[in-house]
Amino acid sequence: MISRFGSIARLACAIVFVFGSLLLPTSANSQELRGKISGRVVDSNGGAVTGATVTVTNTARAASTTFTTNADGLFDAPYLLPGTYQVLVEASGFKKAILDKVVVAINETRTLNIPLDVGTVQETVTVTSEASQLNVSDPNLGLTVDRKRVDELPSVHGDPYHLINLTPGVAYTGSTRLDRPFEPTHIANFAMGGARGIRSDLLIDGAPSTATANGNEVIASYVPTTDATQEFRVQTATFDAQFGNTEGGVTSIVTKSGTNSFHGTAYLWTEPGGLAANDFFGNANKQARPLTYSNRPGFTVGGPVWIPKVYNGKNKTFFFFSFEQIDDSRPRFDANNIWAPTAALASGDFSSFRDVVTIYDPLTGTFNGSNTTNRTQISDPSRGTPGNPLGLNIIPLARINAVSKAVLPFLGGPKQPAPQGFRINNNIRDSTLAEILNPPYRNYTTRVDQSLGDNNKMFGRYSWYNRVSSYNNYTGTDYVGDRFLFISKQGMIDDVHTFNANTVLNVRYGFNRFIRGSDAPEGQYGMDLTTLGFPASFNNAVGEGIRRFPRFDFGAGGGTGATIGNGHTNEFRPVSSHFVTAVLNRSMGKHTLRFGGEMRIYREDDSFKSNAQSGQFAFDNAFTRQNSASGNDFEGLQGFASFLLGYPTTMSITRQSDYSEYSKTWGFFVQDDFRVSQKLTLNLGLRYEFESALVERQNKSVSGFDFAYTQPFEGQAQTNFARIPANDILRTTYGLTNITTKGGLLFAGKDTGNGLYNTPKDGFLPRFGFAYQFNEKTVLRGGIGLYQGFLGERRGDVIQPGYTQTTTQQRASLPNGAPIPYLLTQPFVDGIQEPSGNSLGKQTSLGQTVTFFNQNPGVAKQLRYTFGVQRELWGGWFMEATFLGNKGSDIEITRNLNAVPNKFLNTDNSRTAAQELSNTNLGGTVINPFCNAVTGSTCNTGQSLYPGAGGTISRRTLLTPFPEFGAINTTNNDGQTWYSSAQFSMNKRFSHGYGIQIAYTFSKWLQATEYLNAGDERPSKVRSDQDVPHRYSMSYFYELPFGKGQYFGSGVNNWVNAVIGGWQIEGTYTYQSGFPITFGDLFYVGGKIGLEKGQQSLSRWFNTNAFVTAVGGLPTCGAFATPNANCATPVNHLRTLPLRFGDARIDAINNMDIGLRKDIRIRESMKVQLRMEYINALNHPLFPGPNVTASGTTFGTVSASNQNNYARRAQMMVKFIF
């Protein structure tokens, strides 16, 4: 009785602990990193053996746990780290049974049927267990990437996530060029099972390893090295209620741990640039092969914690440590037509370009009331030459602006001559100029495992990496390009306590902090702007705490394409999460019950200290061309002349707000794995998830929009509207008799609560699965389950109009009224606007685009269902065929609530005279009813809503539902998706010197998540932009049959064997159909849009004849008497052309990685390994998407300076293994 009471008390305490843990102010994830062994002990007649003792021992650590079979002979050994185990079974009246080499994989159940022979426990029967590849426990889909694949398959930069490509049912949706482990947005960017890319969860040792970059993007916050990775599992569909917080799949990595023997590696990888191939377009343009450099040294060590004469941790305490460093430099391929000025250009001498461009003097010309014409060419006779005695196209030195002169040295100079076909463009070329050598990337992981006896085991891990990258620093100065900072820190602790043979509790806590930022060189912080020629008044207005080197943008209409002043914002953006989970595992007869929950807190802080806060100045040729209204530049030279003269086209300065936001999630579940019979197992689960609203800690955010509010100036605006003539087509044709001024922004903490919206509480997610063993070699499996996305910090950031204020000034005037820009030496003479915060209330952002949170959002739901068959074949072969479907509902989509109603759009399928007239009428202007209506604003000061020439406003604007605002953007949950796939895989377990794994997926993905027209009631149902009809992947190993123990040379001596033995070939291959091309609004004339493979070329990627296009000659249309390119462009048009077509796609991924490995054994536990690998071995280029602008002559062509993937690269490695 006391024993029974004690068991009940312990169980009650465990239940209290499970739910009590979830009340802590932390957060969690209950996803499981380990596997388990389940089985049934029977006698020789198949009857259940009750009360048998089952001891499960990790052979590498000598750590044991004991269980007892129940009345049905069943036992369940959960929470086993991946590895090799011995299972010992003892029962009175039977011989002892020992099963050796029982391999347990991550998140998989190893099912055993153990017969006992009659005898005594002193007698032993030893059985070597070969794992069945059949899954008789659940219908979960995915791929286990075991240790051999992780260690030996080619992997770019040692990134294990690269091997997700081998999984059926996935599609890579990121950039193939951003493949280093510190490029977190792309390395794990996979769509899974009908859920979009970067919506799936990533776990390391059962703890979340994610952060956010942009809204609805889940990125990898930390990447362990391949040498620190034990194995990992990709689950594209799981029907276990324990898994949640994802609408897609789950990728779980388990790190290596120490054992009773010391073991480790030391290695060096290098990429020899001389063995790399050139880019496709580099060859075509006769450019040199890109400059690359990469070394990747590292080491690992693990074993028992042993301090001589102090502590011997054998069988108890184990450690593992890994370190890796990447020193590299490579092209970014991000720049086009970039140049830096020669010494002559920097001095204002453009005379050598007189034949192609004329530099005009902004202070000359005739102003006709709207633009300046007949400017005269600038000249400096004092710098004339015999060939140019008047010094034409030379800016006098005295007219070079003081700020420009001070800034010029920071721009740098050319790196090589301009290539053939250019005069100055591309004297800095991204395809040949590598990044400057960055500080090394360093990656550390430390793990400690502790056994506190048979009933309690725990481990902890701490990992971190750091990287500072200089991108696009083409001139080699610290003032051009971007400097990015990535720092990842994460830690966790996990404890498993066995209360008795049937009850086990697992508790896990961890934290994750990922810092994404950009910084400036040390000399920029608190910079004195007067040293650059700016006046002291401007220096003081900026403020010392936010002063940086200002930003100067070249490239509008050409230009150098470069940015001085670290073009990226200088910010510090840490994303943090804490998590705690508790799960109780209870075996009861044929039921294995699990229940528990998790809690997470996500927090993001963003501190801006951008260059724009010190001024941002943009230059083009508006003031150095002959006519201010129009005129083409030549390779940006006129724009650069504007810079030298100190005349920016626009100047702006921003008062930027920081923010601190957070949200919380809770999840609770119950799961019953019900072993109905020897053949049938049911998986029954229910999960509940709830996520709180996003909160900005100081309420510095918009929350919603008050649709019922009437702006106080409505009466005056209606009075002004009455002045519009009665015969204006706004009244006669469009039927507008008056306007209203409804609506205004709501602010958190002032108009609403702290939460930025209301969150739904309907997150009940049922799951069902079954596995039926038809016979010993065949299993039928299926399942259905509901999953949901997220709403809080991972969904998107706060919205801060009023808290961030940008002041923009464009021009002053000459005495004759002609506009010219303000001089750089006289910035912001009209003052700098300060942020209003929420003080303007519902008058905030009048006349501007506004965005607000849907106050009653839904949560995206995914209903996933599968049915399939597994079959073990001969010789270690295994096959699986599965159908997977996914129906998405309540998908969040963005729409503009302030669009011109569709009834005012033209439906003609060509640029007819009627369409042109409709566009002219809507674009035409009338009296602006908002002039002088808003307090403190007048038309003549330019402060009114929609100021125009003479205080006018377009008819189009007045026809919108809220004419006092621009676009009004929010979200709804009207989106839907439909995904279906047939997935096939075959696997040959590694034996007899080879192993192979093949996967093929055939799928179709439709979505209704985009509006063809802003005024449409429902989104359009089309092919998904991530639709991939065909995907094939393969991995393989093949030991060359030479040397001892092989077919050839089995009897050779050790010296010969050292040369011919130990060779292996390994590799991977991936083919993925290209995504559908997304088209804009075009005039479709008929015919198939896609081309057959043999007809497709870079000059004609799809059937351009299906559209009205300027390709091959200017089209004719009713709108214009003379044929011109505008005939190919719809205006004011009600679109009916679908966004995408199934037969018109961008280029397919076609990638093969191969490797050759040589093992040189020194002694039994020690060897040296040599490897040579080629990434993209067949050098297949991945071409960018085609041009889809029908009015241009490049419509339908693929034209770029670089391919979308890297050309063939080589990796070489030497590794010492002990």
PDB file of C-alpha atoms in Angstrom, residues 47-216:
ATOM      1  CA  GLY A  47       2.675 -15.706 -25.625  1.00  0.00           C
ATOM      2  CA  ALA A  48       3.423 -12.555 -23.668  1.00  0.00           C
ATOM      3  CA  VAL A  49       6.133 -12.738 -20.978  1.00  0.00           C
ATOM      4  CA  THR A  50       5.022 -10.544 -18.112  1.00  0.00           C
ATOM      5  CA  GLY A  51       7.460  -8.988 -15.635  1.00  0.00           C
ATOM      6  CA  ALA A  52      10.600  -9.543 -17.717  1.00  0.00           C
ATOM      7  CA  THR A  53      13.460  -7.173 -16.881  1.00  0.00           C
ATOM      8  CA  VAL A  54      14.760  -5.267 -19.899  1.00  0.00           C
ATOM      9  CA  THR A  55      18.089  -3.427 -19.492  1.00  0.00           C
ATOM     10  CA  VAL A  56      19.041  -1.018 -22.266  1.00  0.00           C
ATOM     11  CA  THR A  57      22.717   0.014 -22.308  1.00  0.00           C
ATOM     12  CA  ASN A  58      24.494   2.613 -24.408  1.00  0.00           C
ATOM     13  CA  THR A  59      27.622   0.672 -25.317  1.00  0.00           C
ATOM     14  CA  ALA A  60      29.773   3.767 -25.858  1.00  0.00           C
ATOM     15  CA  ARG A  61      29.043   5.191 -22.401  1.00  0.00           C
ATOM     16  CA  ALA A  62      28.102   2.091 -20.388  1.00  0.00           C
ATOM     17  CA  ALA A  63      24.964   3.945 -19.307  1.00  0.00           C
ATOM     18  CA  SER A  64      22.019   1.658 -18.515  1.00  0.00           C
ATOM     19  CA  THR A  65      18.309   2.011 -17.845  1.00  0.00           C
ATOM     20  CA  THR A  66      16.020  -0.821 -16.735  1.00  0.00           C
ATOM     21  CA  PHE A  67      12.388  -1.415 -17.687  1.00  0.00           C
ATOM     22  CA  THR A  68       9.780  -4.128 -16.995  1.00  0.00           C
ATOM     23  CA  THR A  69       7.365  -5.727 -19.428  1.00  0.00           C
ATOM     24  CA  ASN A  70       3.654  -5.324 -18.721  1.00  0.00           C
ATOM     25  CA  ALA A  71       0.821  -7.879 -18.902  1.00  0.00           C
ATOM     26  CA  ASP A  72       0.998  -7.801 -22.707  1.00  0.00           C
ATOM     27  CA  GLY A  73       4.756  -8.373 -22.689  1.00  0.00           C
ATOM     28  CA  LEU A  74       5.354  -4.816 -23.917  1.00  0.00           C
ATOM     29  CA  PHE A  75       8.087  -2.421 -22.856  1.00  0.00           C
ATOM     30  CA  ASP A  76       9.011   1.089 -23.926  1.00  0.00           C
ATOM     31  CA  ALA A  77      12.485   2.626 -23.520  1.00  0.00           C
ATOM     32  CA  PRO A  78      12.206   6.323 -24.453  1.00  0.00           C
ATOM     33  CA  TYR A  79      14.694   9.194 -24.589  1.00  0.00           C
ATOM     34  CA  LEU A  80      17.655   7.282 -25.995  1.00  0.00           C
ATOM     35  CA  LEU A  81      20.382   9.340 -27.604  1.00  0.00           C
ATOM     36  CA  PRO A  82      21.157   8.199 -31.159  1.00  0.00           C
ATOM     37  CA  GLY A  83      23.786   5.464 -31.085  1.00  0.00           C
ATOM     38  CA  THR A  84      24.343   1.758 -30.592  1.00  0.00           C
ATOM     39  CA  TYR A  85      22.751  -0.124 -27.692  1.00  0.00           C
ATOM     40  CA  GLN A  86      22.714  -3.544 -26.061  1.00  0.00           C
ATOM     41  CA  VAL A  87      19.341  -4.906 -24.933  1.00  0.00           C
ATOM     42  CA  LEU A  88      19.444  -7.491 -22.141  1.00  0.00           C
ATOM     43  CA  VAL A  89      16.226  -9.411 -21.314  1.00  0.00           C
ATOM     44  CA  GLU A  90      15.890 -11.561 -18.179  1.00  0.00           C
ATOM     45  CA  ALA A  91      12.855 -13.495 -16.925  1.00  0.00           C
ATOM     46  CA  SER A  92      12.470 -16.331 -14.473  1.00  0.00           C
ATOM     47  CA  GLY A  93      12.331 -19.710 -16.237  1.00  0.00           C
ATOM     48  CA  PHE A  94      13.882 -18.416 -19.437  1.00  0.00           C
ATOM     49  CA  LYS A  95      17.357 -18.096 -20.840  1.00  0.00           C
ATOM     50  CA  LYS A  96      18.871 -14.644 -20.768  1.00  0.00           C
ATOM     51  CA  ALA A  97      18.644 -12.929 -24.164  1.00  0.00           C
ATOM     52  CA  ILE A  98      21.203 -10.344 -25.309  1.00  0.00           C
ATOM     53  CA  LEU A  99      20.666  -8.262 -28.441  1.00  0.00           C
ATOM     54  CA  ASP A 100      23.849  -6.493 -29.546  1.00  0.00           C
ATOM     55  CA  LYS A 101      24.324  -3.621 -31.978  1.00  0.00           C
ATOM     56  CA  VAL A 102      20.797  -2.267 -31.761  1.00  0.00           C
ATOM     57  CA  VAL A 103      21.054   1.022 -33.618  1.00  0.00           C
ATOM     58  CA  VAL A 104      18.761   3.858 -32.515  1.00  0.00           C
ATOM     59  CA  ALA A 105      18.335   6.856 -34.824  1.00  0.00           C
ATOM     60  CA  ILE A 106      17.093  10.347 -34.100  1.00  0.00           C
ATOM     61  CA  ASN A 107      13.360  10.660 -33.487  1.00  0.00           C
ATOM     62  CA  GLU A 108      12.695   7.091 -34.601  1.00  0.00           C
ATOM     63  CA  THR A 109      11.294   4.071 -32.811  1.00  0.00           C
ATOM     64  CA  ARG A 110      13.206   0.822 -33.047  1.00  0.00           C
ATOM     65  CA  THR A 111      10.637  -1.949 -32.641  1.00  0.00           C
ATOM     66  CA  LEU A 112      11.846  -5.338 -31.399  1.00  0.00           C
ATOM     67  CA  ASN A 113      10.078  -8.662 -31.056  1.00  0.00           C
ATOM     68  CA  ILE A 114      12.194 -10.677 -28.585  1.00  0.00           C
ATOM     69  CA  PRO A 115      11.512 -14.411 -28.126  1.00  0.00           C
ATOM     70  CA  LEU A 116      12.824 -16.142 -24.983  1.00  0.00           C
ATOM     71  CA  ASP A 117      13.843 -19.768 -24.838  1.00  0.00           C
ATOM     72  CA  VAL A 118      12.963 -21.893 -21.859  1.00  0.00           C
ATOM     73  CA  GLY A 119      15.942 -22.352 -19.547  1.00  0.00           C
ATOM     74  CA  THR A 120      17.713 -20.652 -16.673  1.00  0.00           C
ATOM     75  CA  VAL A 121      18.909 -17.086 -16.412  1.00  0.00           C
ATOM     76  CA  GLN A 122      22.464 -18.424 -16.146  1.00  0.00           C
ATOM     77  CA  GLU A 123      22.151 -19.507 -19.771  1.00  0.00           C
ATOM     78  CA  THR A 124      22.592 -16.792 -22.435  1.00  0.00           C
ATOM     79  CA  VAL A 125      21.454 -16.464 -26.012  1.00  0.00           C
ATOM     80  CA  THR A 126      23.219 -13.636 -27.912  1.00  0.00           C
ATOM     81  CA  VAL A 127      21.565 -12.193 -30.994  1.00  0.00           C
ATOM     82  CA  THR A 128      23.024  -9.561 -33.357  1.00  0.00           C
ATOM     83  CA  SER A 129      20.152  -7.321 -34.417  1.00  0.00           C
ATOM     84  CA  GLU A 130      20.043  -5.844 -37.902  1.00  0.00           C
ATOM     85  CA  ALA A 131      17.714  -2.881 -37.978  1.00  0.00           C
ATOM     86  CA  SER A 132      14.650  -3.242 -40.136  1.00  0.00           C
ATOM     87  CA  GLN A 133      14.093  -0.301 -42.448  1.00  0.00           C
ATOM     88  CA  LEU A 134      10.334  -0.609 -41.990  1.00  0.00           C
ATOM     89  CA  ASN A 135       8.589   1.890 -39.742  1.00  0.00           C
ATOM     90  CA  VAL A 136       5.859  -0.038 -37.947  1.00  0.00           C
ATOM     91  CA  SER A 137       5.241   2.620 -35.299  1.00  0.00           C
ATOM     92  CA  ASP A 138       3.927   5.750 -37.045  1.00  0.00           C
ATOM     93  CA  PRO A 139       3.263   7.328 -40.474  1.00  0.00           C
ATOM     94  CA  ASN A 140       5.749  10.193 -40.183  1.00  0.00           C
ATOM     95  CA  LEU A 141       7.515  11.110 -43.440  1.00  0.00           C
ATOM     96  CA  GLY A 142      11.047  12.317 -43.926  1.00  0.00           C
ATOM     97  CA  LEU A 143      14.652  11.248 -44.080  1.00  0.00           C
ATOM     98  CA  THR A 144      17.233  10.333 -41.486  1.00  0.00           C
ATOM     99  CA  VAL A 145      20.674  11.533 -42.529  1.00  0.00           C
ATOM    100  CA  ASP A 146      22.872   9.157 -40.579  1.00  0.00           C
ATOM    101  CA  ARG A 147      26.383   9.726 -39.363  1.00  0.00           C
ATOM    102  CA  LYS A 148      27.998   8.141 -42.412  1.00  0.00           C
ATOM    103  CA  ARG A 149      26.195  10.509 -44.773  1.00  0.00           C
ATOM    104  CA  VAL A 150      26.952  13.524 -42.580  1.00  0.00           C
ATOM    105  CA  ASP A 151      30.623  12.626 -42.325  1.00  0.00           C
ATOM    106  CA  GLU A 152      31.314  11.487 -45.867  1.00  0.00           C
ATOM    107  CA  LEU A 153      29.002  13.121 -48.414  1.00  0.00           C
ATOM    108  CA  PRO A 154      30.183  16.349 -50.067  1.00  0.00           C
ATOM    109  CA  SER A 155      28.898  19.314 -48.107  1.00  0.00           C
ATOM    110  CA  VAL A 156      29.458  22.937 -49.077  1.00  0.00           C
ATOM    111  CA  HIS A 157      31.514  24.702 -46.401  1.00  0.00           C
ATOM    112  CA  GLY A 158      30.788  21.892 -43.931  1.00  0.00           C
ATOM    113  CA  ASP A 159      27.104  22.827 -43.660  1.00  0.00           C
ATOM    114  CA  PRO A 160      24.973  19.797 -42.707  1.00  0.00           C
ATOM    115  CA  TYR A 161      21.769  21.585 -43.766  1.00  0.00           C
ATOM    116  CA  HIS A 162      22.991  21.230 -47.353  1.00  0.00           C
ATOM    117  CA  LEU A 163      21.986  17.560 -47.107  1.00  0.00           C
ATOM    118  CA  ILE A 164      18.306  18.443 -46.594  1.00  0.00           C
ATOM    119  CA  ASN A 165      18.338  18.390 -50.404  1.00  0.00           C
ATOM    120  CA  LEU A 166      18.243  14.584 -50.268  1.00  0.00           C
ATOM    121  CA  THR A 167      14.776  14.486 -48.681  1.00  0.00           C
ATOM    122  CA  PRO A 168      11.685  13.634 -50.743  1.00  0.00           C
ATOM    123  CA  GLY A 169       8.982  16.283 -50.625  1.00  0.00           C
ATOM    124  CA  VAL A 170      11.250  19.320 -50.178  1.00  0.00           C
ATOM    125  CA  ALA A 171      12.181  22.130 -52.566  1.00  0.00           C
ATOM    126  CA  TYR A 172      15.020  24.616 -52.170  1.00  0.00           C
ATOM    127  CA  THR A 173      13.707  28.188 -52.355  1.00  0.00           C
ATOM    128  CA  GLY A 174      16.751  30.269 -51.390  1.00  0.00           C
ATOM    129  CA  SER A 175      19.738  31.676 -53.229  1.00  0.00           C
ATOM    130  CA  THR A 176      22.221  29.025 -54.321  1.00  0.00           C
ATOM    131  CA  ARG A 177      25.032  31.571 -54.045  1.00  0.00           C
ATOM    132  CA  LEU A 178      24.496  32.236 -50.346  1.00  0.00           C
ATOM    133  CA  ASP A 179      25.635  28.856 -49.066  1.00  0.00           C
ATOM    134  CA  ARG A 180      28.022  29.588 -46.210  1.00  0.00           C
ATOM    135  CA  PRO A 181      26.941  28.677 -42.660  1.00  0.00           C
ATOM    136  CA  PHE A 182      26.844  32.345 -41.639  1.00  0.00           C
ATOM    137  CA  GLU A 183      24.353  33.262 -44.391  1.00  0.00           C
ATOM    138  CA  PRO A 184      21.334  32.258 -42.320  1.00  0.00           C
ATOM    139  CA  THR A 185      18.451  33.368 -44.543  1.00  0.00           C
ATOM    140  CA  HIS A 186      19.274  30.864 -47.264  1.00  0.00           C
ATOM    141  CA  ILE A 187      21.104  27.815 -45.910  1.00  0.00           C
ATOM    142  CA  ALA A 188      17.909  26.154 -44.632  1.00  0.00           C
ATOM    143  CA  ASN A 189      15.465  27.790 -47.043  1.00  0.00           C
ATOM    144  CA  PHE A 190      13.359  24.769 -48.002  1.00  0.00           C
ATOM    145  CA  ALA A 191       9.658  24.395 -48.718  1.00  0.00           C
ATOM    146  CA  MET A 192       8.352  21.192 -47.135  1.00  0.00           C
ATOM    147  CA  GLY A 193       5.182  19.234 -47.753  1.00  0.00           C
ATOM    148  CA  GLY A 194       3.193  22.121 -49.225  1.00  0.00           C
ATOM    149  CA  ALA A 195       4.336  24.763 -46.711  1.00  0.00           C
ATOM    150  CA  ARG A 196       6.367  27.692 -48.020  1.00  0.00           C
ATOM    151  CA  GLY A 197      10.109  28.005 -47.677  1.00  0.00           C
ATOM    152  CA  ILE A 198      11.591  29.124 -44.357  1.00  0.00           C
ATOM    153  CA  ARG A 199       8.370  28.350 -42.489  1.00  0.00           C
ATOM    154  CA  SER A 200       9.657  25.094 -40.959  1.00  0.00           C
ATOM    155  CA  ASP A 201      11.234  24.575 -37.569  1.00  0.00           C
ATOM    156  CA  LEU A 202      14.923  23.886 -36.964  1.00  0.00           C
ATOM    157  CA  LEU A 203      16.044  22.072 -33.819  1.00  0.00           C
ATOM    158  CA  ILE A 204      19.463  21.272 -32.411  1.00  0.00           C
ATOM    159  CA  ASP A 205      19.428  18.733 -29.583  1.00  0.00           C
ATOM    160  CA  GLY A 206      15.682  19.263 -29.336  1.00  0.00           C
ATOM    161  CA  ALA A 207      15.926  23.023 -28.838  1.00  0.00           C
ATOM    162  CA  PRO A 208      14.798  25.634 -31.385  1.00  0.00           C
ATOM    163  CA  SER A 209      17.666  27.047 -33.423  1.00  0.00           C
ATOM    164  CA  THR A 210      15.824  29.768 -35.283  1.00  0.00           C
ATOM    165  CA  ALA A 211      15.640  33.529 -35.552  1.00  0.00           C
ATOM    166  CA  THR A 212      13.803  35.916 -37.841  1.00  0.00           C
ATOM    167  CA  ALA A 213      15.067  38.080 -40.670  1.00  0.00           C
ATOM    168  CA  ASN A 214      11.893  39.415 -42.250  1.00  0.00           C
ATOM    169  CA  GLY A 215       8.221  38.767 -41.633  1.00  0.00           C
ATOM    170  CA  ASN A 216       7.218  35.085 -41.783  1.00  0.00           C
TER     171      ASN A 216
END
